[in-house]
Short mmCIF file of C-alpha atoms and ligand atoms in Angstrom, two decimals:
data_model
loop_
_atom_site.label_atom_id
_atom_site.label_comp_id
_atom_site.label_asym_id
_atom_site.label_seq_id
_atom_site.Cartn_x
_atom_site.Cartn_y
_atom_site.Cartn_z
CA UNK A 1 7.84 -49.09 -18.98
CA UNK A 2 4.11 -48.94 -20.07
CA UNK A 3 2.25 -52.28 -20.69
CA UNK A 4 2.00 -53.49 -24.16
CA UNK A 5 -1.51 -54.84 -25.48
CA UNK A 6 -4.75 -52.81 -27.02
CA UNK A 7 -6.73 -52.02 -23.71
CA UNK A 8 -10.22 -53.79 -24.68
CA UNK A 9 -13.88 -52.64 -24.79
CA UNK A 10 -15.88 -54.69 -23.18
CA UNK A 11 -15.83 -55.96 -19.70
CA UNK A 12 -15.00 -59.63 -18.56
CA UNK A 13 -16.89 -60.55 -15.91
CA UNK A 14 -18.08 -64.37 -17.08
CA UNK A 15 -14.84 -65.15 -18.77
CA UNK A 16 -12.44 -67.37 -16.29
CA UNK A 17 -9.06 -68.61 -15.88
CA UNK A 18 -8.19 -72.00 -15.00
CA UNK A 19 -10.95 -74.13 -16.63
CA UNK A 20 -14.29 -74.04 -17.81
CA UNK A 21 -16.77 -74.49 -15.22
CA UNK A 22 -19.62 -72.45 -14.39
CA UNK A 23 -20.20 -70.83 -11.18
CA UNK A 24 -23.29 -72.05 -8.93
CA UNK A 25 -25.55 -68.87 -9.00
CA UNK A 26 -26.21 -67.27 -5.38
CA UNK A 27 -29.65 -68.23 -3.97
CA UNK A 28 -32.42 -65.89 -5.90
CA UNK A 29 -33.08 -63.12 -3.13
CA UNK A 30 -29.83 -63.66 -1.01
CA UNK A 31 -27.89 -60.58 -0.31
CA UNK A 32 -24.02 -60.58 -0.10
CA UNK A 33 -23.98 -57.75 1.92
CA UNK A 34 -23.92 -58.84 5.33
CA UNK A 35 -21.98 -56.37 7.35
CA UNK A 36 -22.40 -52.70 7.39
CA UNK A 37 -20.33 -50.66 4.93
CA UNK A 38 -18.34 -47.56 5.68
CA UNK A 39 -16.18 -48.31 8.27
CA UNK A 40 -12.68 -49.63 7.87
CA UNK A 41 -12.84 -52.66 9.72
CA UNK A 42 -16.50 -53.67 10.74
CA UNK A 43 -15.91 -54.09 14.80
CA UNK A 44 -18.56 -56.91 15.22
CA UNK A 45 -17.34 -58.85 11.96
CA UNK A 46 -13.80 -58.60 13.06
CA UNK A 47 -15.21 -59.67 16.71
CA UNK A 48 -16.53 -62.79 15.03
CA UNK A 49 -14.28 -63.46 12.70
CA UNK A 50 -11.60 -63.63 15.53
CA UNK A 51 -13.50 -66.00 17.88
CA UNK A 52 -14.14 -68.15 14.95
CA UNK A 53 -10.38 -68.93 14.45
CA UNK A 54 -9.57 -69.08 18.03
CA UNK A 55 -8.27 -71.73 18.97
CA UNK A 56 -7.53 -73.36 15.74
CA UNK A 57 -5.06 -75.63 15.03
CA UNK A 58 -5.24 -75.67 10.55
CA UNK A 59 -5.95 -72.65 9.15
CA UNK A 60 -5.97 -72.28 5.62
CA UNK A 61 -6.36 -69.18 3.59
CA UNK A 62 -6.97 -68.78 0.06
CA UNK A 63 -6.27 -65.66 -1.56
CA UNK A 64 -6.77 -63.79 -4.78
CA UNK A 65 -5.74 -60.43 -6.12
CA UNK A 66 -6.66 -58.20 -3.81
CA UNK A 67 -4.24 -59.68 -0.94
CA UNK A 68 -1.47 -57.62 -3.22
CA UNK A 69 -3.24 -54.89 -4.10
CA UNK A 70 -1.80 -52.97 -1.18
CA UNK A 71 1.87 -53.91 -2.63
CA UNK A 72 0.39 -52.13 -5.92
CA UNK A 73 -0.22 -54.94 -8.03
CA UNK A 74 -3.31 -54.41 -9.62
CA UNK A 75 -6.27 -56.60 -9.25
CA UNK A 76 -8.22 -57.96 -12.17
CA UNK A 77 -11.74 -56.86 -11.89
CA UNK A 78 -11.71 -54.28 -9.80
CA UNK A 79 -13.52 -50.95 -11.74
CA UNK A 80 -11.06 -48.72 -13.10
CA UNK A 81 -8.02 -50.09 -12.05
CA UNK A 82 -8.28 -53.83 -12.75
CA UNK A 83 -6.23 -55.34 -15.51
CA UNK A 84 -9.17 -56.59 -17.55
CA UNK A 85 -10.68 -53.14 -17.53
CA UNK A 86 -7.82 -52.01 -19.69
CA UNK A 87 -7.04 -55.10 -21.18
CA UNK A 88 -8.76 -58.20 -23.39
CA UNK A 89 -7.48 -61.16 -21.50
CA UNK A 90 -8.31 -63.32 -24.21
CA UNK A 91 -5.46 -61.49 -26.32
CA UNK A 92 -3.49 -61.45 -23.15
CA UNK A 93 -4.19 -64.51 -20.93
CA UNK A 94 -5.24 -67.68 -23.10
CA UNK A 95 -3.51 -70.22 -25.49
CA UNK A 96 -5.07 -68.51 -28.57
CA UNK A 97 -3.67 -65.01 -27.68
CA UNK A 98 -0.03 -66.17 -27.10
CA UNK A 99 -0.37 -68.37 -30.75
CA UNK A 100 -2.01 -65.28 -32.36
CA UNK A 101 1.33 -62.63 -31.01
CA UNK A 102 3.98 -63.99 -29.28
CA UNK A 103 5.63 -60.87 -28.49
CA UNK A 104 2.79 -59.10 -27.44
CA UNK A 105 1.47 -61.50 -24.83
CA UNK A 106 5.39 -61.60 -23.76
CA UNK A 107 6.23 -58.04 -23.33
CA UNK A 108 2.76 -57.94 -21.32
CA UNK A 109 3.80 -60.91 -18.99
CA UNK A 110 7.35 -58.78 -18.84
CA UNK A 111 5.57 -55.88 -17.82
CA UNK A 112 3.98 -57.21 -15.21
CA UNK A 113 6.84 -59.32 -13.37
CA UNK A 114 9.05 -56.24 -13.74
CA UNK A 115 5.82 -54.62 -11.50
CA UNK A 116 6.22 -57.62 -9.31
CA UNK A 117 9.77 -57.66 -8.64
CA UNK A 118 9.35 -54.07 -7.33
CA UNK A 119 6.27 -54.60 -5.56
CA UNK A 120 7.29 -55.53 -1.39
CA UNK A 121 4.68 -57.58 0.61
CA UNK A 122 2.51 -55.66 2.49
CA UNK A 123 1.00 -55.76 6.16
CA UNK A 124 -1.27 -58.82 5.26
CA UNK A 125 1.47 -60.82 3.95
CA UNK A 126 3.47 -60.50 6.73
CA UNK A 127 0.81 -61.30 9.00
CA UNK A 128 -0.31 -64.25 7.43
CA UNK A 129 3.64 -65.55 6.92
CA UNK A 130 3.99 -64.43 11.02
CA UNK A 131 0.53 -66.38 12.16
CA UNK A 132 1.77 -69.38 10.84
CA UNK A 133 4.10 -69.72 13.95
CA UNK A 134 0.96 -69.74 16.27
CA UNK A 135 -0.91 -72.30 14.17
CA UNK A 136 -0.34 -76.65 13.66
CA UNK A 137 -0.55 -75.72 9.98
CA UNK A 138 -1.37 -72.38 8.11
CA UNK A 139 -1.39 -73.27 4.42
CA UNK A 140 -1.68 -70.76 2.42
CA UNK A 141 -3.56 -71.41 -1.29
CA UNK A 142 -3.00 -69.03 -3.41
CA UNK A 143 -4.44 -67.45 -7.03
CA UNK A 144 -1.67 -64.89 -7.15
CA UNK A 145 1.25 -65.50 -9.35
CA UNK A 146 3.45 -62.86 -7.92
CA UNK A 147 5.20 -64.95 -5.12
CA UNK A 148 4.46 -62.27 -2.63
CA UNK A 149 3.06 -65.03 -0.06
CA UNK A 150 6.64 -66.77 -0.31
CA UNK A 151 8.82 -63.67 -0.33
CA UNK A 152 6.52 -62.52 2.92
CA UNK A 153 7.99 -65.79 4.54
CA UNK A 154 5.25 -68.19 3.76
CA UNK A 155 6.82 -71.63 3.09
CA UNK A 156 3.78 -73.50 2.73
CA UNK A 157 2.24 -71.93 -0.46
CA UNK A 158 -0.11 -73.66 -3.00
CA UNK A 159 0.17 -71.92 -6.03
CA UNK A 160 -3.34 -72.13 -7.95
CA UNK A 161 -2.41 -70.26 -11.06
CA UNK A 162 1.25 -70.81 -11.83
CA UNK A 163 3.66 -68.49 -11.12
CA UNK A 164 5.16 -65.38 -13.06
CA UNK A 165 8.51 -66.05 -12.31
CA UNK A 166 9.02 -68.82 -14.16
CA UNK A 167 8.66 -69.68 -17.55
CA UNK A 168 8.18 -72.76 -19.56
CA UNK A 169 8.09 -74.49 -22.76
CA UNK A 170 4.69 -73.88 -24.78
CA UNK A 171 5.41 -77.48 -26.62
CA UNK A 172 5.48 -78.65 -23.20
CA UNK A 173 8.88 -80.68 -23.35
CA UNK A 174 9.89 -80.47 -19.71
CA UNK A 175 12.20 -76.95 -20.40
CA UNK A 176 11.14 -74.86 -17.49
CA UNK A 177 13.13 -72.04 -16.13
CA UNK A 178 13.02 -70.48 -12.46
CA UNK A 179 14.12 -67.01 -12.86
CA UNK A 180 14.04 -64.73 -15.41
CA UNK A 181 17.66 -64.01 -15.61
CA UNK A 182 18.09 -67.67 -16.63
CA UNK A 183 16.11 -67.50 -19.57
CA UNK A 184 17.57 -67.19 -23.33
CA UNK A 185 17.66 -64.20 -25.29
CA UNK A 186 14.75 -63.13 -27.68
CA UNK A 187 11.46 -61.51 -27.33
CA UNK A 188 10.34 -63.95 -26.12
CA UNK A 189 12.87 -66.56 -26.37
CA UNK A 190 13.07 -69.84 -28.08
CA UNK A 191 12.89 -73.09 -25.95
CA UNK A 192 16.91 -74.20 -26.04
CA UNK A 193 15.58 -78.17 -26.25
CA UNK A 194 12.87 -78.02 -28.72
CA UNK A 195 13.21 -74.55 -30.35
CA UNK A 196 9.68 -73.55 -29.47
CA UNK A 197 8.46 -70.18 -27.68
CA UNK A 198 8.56 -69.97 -24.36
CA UNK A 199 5.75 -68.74 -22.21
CA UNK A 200 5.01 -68.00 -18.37
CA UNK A 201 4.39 -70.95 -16.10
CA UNK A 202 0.53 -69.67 -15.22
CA UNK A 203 -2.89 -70.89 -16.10
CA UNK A 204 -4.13 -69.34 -18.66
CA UNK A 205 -7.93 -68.56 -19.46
CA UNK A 206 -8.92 -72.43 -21.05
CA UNK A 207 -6.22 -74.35 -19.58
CA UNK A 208 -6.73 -76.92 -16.47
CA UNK A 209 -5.00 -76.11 -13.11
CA UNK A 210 -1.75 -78.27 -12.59
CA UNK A 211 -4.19 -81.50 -10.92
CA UNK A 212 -1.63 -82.27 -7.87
CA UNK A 213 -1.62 -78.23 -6.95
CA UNK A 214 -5.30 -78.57 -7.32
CA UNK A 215 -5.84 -81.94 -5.21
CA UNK A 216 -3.22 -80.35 -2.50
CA UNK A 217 -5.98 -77.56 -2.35
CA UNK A 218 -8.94 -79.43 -2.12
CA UNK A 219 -7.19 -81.56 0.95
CA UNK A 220 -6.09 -77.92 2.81
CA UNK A 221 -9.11 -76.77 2.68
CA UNK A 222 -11.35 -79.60 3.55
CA UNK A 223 -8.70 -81.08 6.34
CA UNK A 224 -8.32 -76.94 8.05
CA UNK A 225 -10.82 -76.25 11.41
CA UNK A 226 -11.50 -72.87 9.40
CA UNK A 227 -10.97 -71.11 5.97
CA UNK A 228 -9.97 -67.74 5.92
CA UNK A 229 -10.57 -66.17 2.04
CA UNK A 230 -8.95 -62.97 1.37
CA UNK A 231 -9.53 -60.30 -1.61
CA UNK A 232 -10.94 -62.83 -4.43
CA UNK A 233 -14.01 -61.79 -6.67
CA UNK A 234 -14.98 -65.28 -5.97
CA UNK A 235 -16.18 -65.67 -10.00
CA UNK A 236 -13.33 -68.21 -11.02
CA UNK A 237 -13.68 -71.67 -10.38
CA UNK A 238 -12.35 -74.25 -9.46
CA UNK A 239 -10.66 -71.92 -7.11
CA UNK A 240 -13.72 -69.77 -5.62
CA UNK A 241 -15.44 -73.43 -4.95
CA UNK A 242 -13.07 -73.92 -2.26
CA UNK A 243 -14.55 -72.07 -0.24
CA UNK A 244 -18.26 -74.37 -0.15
CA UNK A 245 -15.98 -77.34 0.33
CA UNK A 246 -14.27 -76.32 3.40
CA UNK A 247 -17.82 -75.15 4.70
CA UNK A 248 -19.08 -78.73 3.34
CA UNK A 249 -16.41 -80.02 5.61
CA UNK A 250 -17.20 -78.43 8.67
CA UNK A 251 -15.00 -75.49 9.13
CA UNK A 252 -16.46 -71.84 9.22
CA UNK A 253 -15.42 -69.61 6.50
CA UNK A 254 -14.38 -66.10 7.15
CA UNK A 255 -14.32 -63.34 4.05
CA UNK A 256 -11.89 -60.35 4.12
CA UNK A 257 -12.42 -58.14 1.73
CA UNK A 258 -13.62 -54.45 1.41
CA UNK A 259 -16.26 -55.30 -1.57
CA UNK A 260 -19.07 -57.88 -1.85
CA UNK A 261 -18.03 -60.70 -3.58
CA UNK A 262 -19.89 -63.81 -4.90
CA UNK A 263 -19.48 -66.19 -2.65
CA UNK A 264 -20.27 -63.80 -0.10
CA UNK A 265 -23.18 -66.51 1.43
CA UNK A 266 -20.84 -69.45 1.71
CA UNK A 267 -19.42 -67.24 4.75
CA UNK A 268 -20.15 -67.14 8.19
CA UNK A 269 -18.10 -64.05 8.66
CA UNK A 270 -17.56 -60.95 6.18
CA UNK A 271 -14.93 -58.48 7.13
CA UNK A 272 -15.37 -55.79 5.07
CA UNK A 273 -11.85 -54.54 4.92
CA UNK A 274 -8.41 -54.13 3.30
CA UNK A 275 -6.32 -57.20 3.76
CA UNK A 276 -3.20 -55.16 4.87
CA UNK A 277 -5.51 -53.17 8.05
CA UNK A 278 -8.25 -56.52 8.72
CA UNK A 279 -4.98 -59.64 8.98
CA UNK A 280 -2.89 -58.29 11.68
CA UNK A 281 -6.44 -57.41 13.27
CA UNK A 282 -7.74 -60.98 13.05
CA UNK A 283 -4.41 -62.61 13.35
CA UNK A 284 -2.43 -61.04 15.48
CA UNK A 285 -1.99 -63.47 18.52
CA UNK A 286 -4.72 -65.72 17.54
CA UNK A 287 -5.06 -69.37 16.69
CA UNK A 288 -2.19 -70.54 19.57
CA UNK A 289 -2.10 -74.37 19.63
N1 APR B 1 -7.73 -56.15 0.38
C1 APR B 1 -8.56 -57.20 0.15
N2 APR B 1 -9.28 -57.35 -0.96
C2 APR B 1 -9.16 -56.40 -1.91
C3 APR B 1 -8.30 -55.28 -1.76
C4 APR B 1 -7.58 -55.18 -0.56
N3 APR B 1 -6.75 -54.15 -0.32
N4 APR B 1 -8.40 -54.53 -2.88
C5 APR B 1 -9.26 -55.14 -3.70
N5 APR B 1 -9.73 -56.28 -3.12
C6 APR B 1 -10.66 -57.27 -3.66
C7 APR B 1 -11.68 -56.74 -4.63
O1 APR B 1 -12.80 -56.21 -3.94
C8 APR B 1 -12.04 -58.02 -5.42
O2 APR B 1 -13.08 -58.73 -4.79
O3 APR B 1 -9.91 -58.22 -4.39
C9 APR B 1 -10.75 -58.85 -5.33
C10 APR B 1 -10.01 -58.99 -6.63
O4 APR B 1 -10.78 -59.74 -7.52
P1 APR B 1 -10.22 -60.16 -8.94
O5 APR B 1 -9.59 -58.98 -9.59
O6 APR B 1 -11.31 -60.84 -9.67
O7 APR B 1 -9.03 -61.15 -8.58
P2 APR B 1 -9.09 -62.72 -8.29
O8 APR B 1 -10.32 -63.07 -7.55
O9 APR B 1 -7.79 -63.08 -7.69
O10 APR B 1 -9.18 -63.31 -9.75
C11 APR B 1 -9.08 -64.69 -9.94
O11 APR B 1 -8.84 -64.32 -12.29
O12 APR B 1 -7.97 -63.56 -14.36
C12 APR B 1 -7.76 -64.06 -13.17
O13 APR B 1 -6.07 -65.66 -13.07
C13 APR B 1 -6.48 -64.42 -12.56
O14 APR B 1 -6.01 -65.50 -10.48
C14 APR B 1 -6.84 -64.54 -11.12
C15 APR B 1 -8.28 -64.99 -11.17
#
């Protein structure tokens, strides 16, 4: 099945899901590049990285697209192969776009979950659903809507951005639906309570973040002895200001991910690697309490 929707022209890079705020700029001068490119896993990164979660007791990790991208769901930014390189997320991913074409936003979001529901969790999934054995708490916060975390075995998930499993009612009367094979037919199909469409349960580009997912977040992250951030671009917020909270709070922030990204600074460690070769590295038998 090829993915519905006009791939755009132009590229994306200051638009953002999940409210409006503005990034804080990185210091005038400051490079992100801290570690040494070219090698899969940068030894003396990974050496740090590891001592700072030693001994540990809450971890929390918040991920973004590239954590999957090794199950072969694509990222969105990434050149080339990220969604909004082929694909206007304003027609795709925001209020307006579902009002303006129903259809066409729901074939996309049917598209993608059918990608999804083949896709298995990969090497960093596991590891991070494994670790959480070793550690008091390992909460996981994620921006990923594929429920790869949970199908990994992660049970304690914070889902940022919704979820494309579900669906729910776009008049917002309390219809929601799991699974897919429980919704109503149509294309896309008509809430059974109120008669209005139905759309996926994520945030869109414009809409606020469910608050209590949010505020469970915000507590993770400043309550965890470290952060560990894994394959976000770091551009949208509030999600990629988690990351200067935790440091705010004390812990150290670690960064896996095998591009710079902008929040790059806010870390005291950069492991410039693929989440599926750098989390059993940094994980594996680490954190015991
Ligand atoms: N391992 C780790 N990181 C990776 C890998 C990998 N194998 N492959 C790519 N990456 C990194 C890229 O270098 C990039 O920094 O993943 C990041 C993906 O960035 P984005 O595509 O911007 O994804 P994300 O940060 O999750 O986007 C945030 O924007 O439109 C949305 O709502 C959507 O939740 C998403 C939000």
């Amino acid at each position: 099945m090829s993915p519905p929707g006009r791939p755009k022209g132009e590229s994306f890079e200051r638009e953002r899901e999940g409210g409006p705020v503005d990034p804080p700029g990185r210091p005038e001068g400051e490079s992100s590049e801290r570690e040494p490119e070219g090698r899969l896993v940068a030894a003396d990164a990974l050496a740090a990285a590891r001592r700072m979660l030693a001994g540990v007791r809450r971890l929390a990790v918040l991920t973004g697209a590239g954590m999957s991208a090794e199950s072969g769901v694509p990222t969105f930014r990434d050149a080339h192969t990220g969604l909004w390189s082929r694909f206007d997320p304003m027609q795709l991913a925001s209020p307006e776009g579902f009002r303006a074409d129903p259809p066409l936003v729901w074939r996309w979001y049917a598209w993608r979950r059918e990608l999804v529901a083949k896709a298995r969790p990969n090497a960093g999934h596991l590891a991070l659903a494994e670790a959480a054995a070793h550690f008091e708490r390992l909460c996981v916060v994620t921006q990923n809507v594929d429920g790869l975390h949970q199908r990994a075995g992660s049970r304690d998930v914070i889902e940022l951005h919704g979820s494309i499993v579900r669906s729910r009612c776009l008049a917002e009367c309390g219809a929601l639906f799991a699974r897919p094979e429980e919704l109503p037919a149509g294309e896309p199909p008509r809430c059974p309570r109120c008669g209005s469409w139905l759309r996926p349960d994520v945030v869109w580009f414009g809409e606020r973040l469910d608050p209590e997912a949010l505020a469970a977040a915000e507590r993770a992250c400043t309550e965890a002895d470290a952060l560990l951030v894994v394959g976000t671009s770091g551009l949208v917020y509030p999600a990629a200001g988690l990351p200067m909270q935790a440091r705010r709070a004390g812990a150290p922030v670690v960064i896996v991910n095998p591009q710079p990204t902008e929040i790059d600074a806010v870390a005291d460690a950069v492991v410039r690697a693929a989440a599926g070769a750098a989390l059993p590295a940094l994980l594996g038998g680490a954190g015991a309490v």
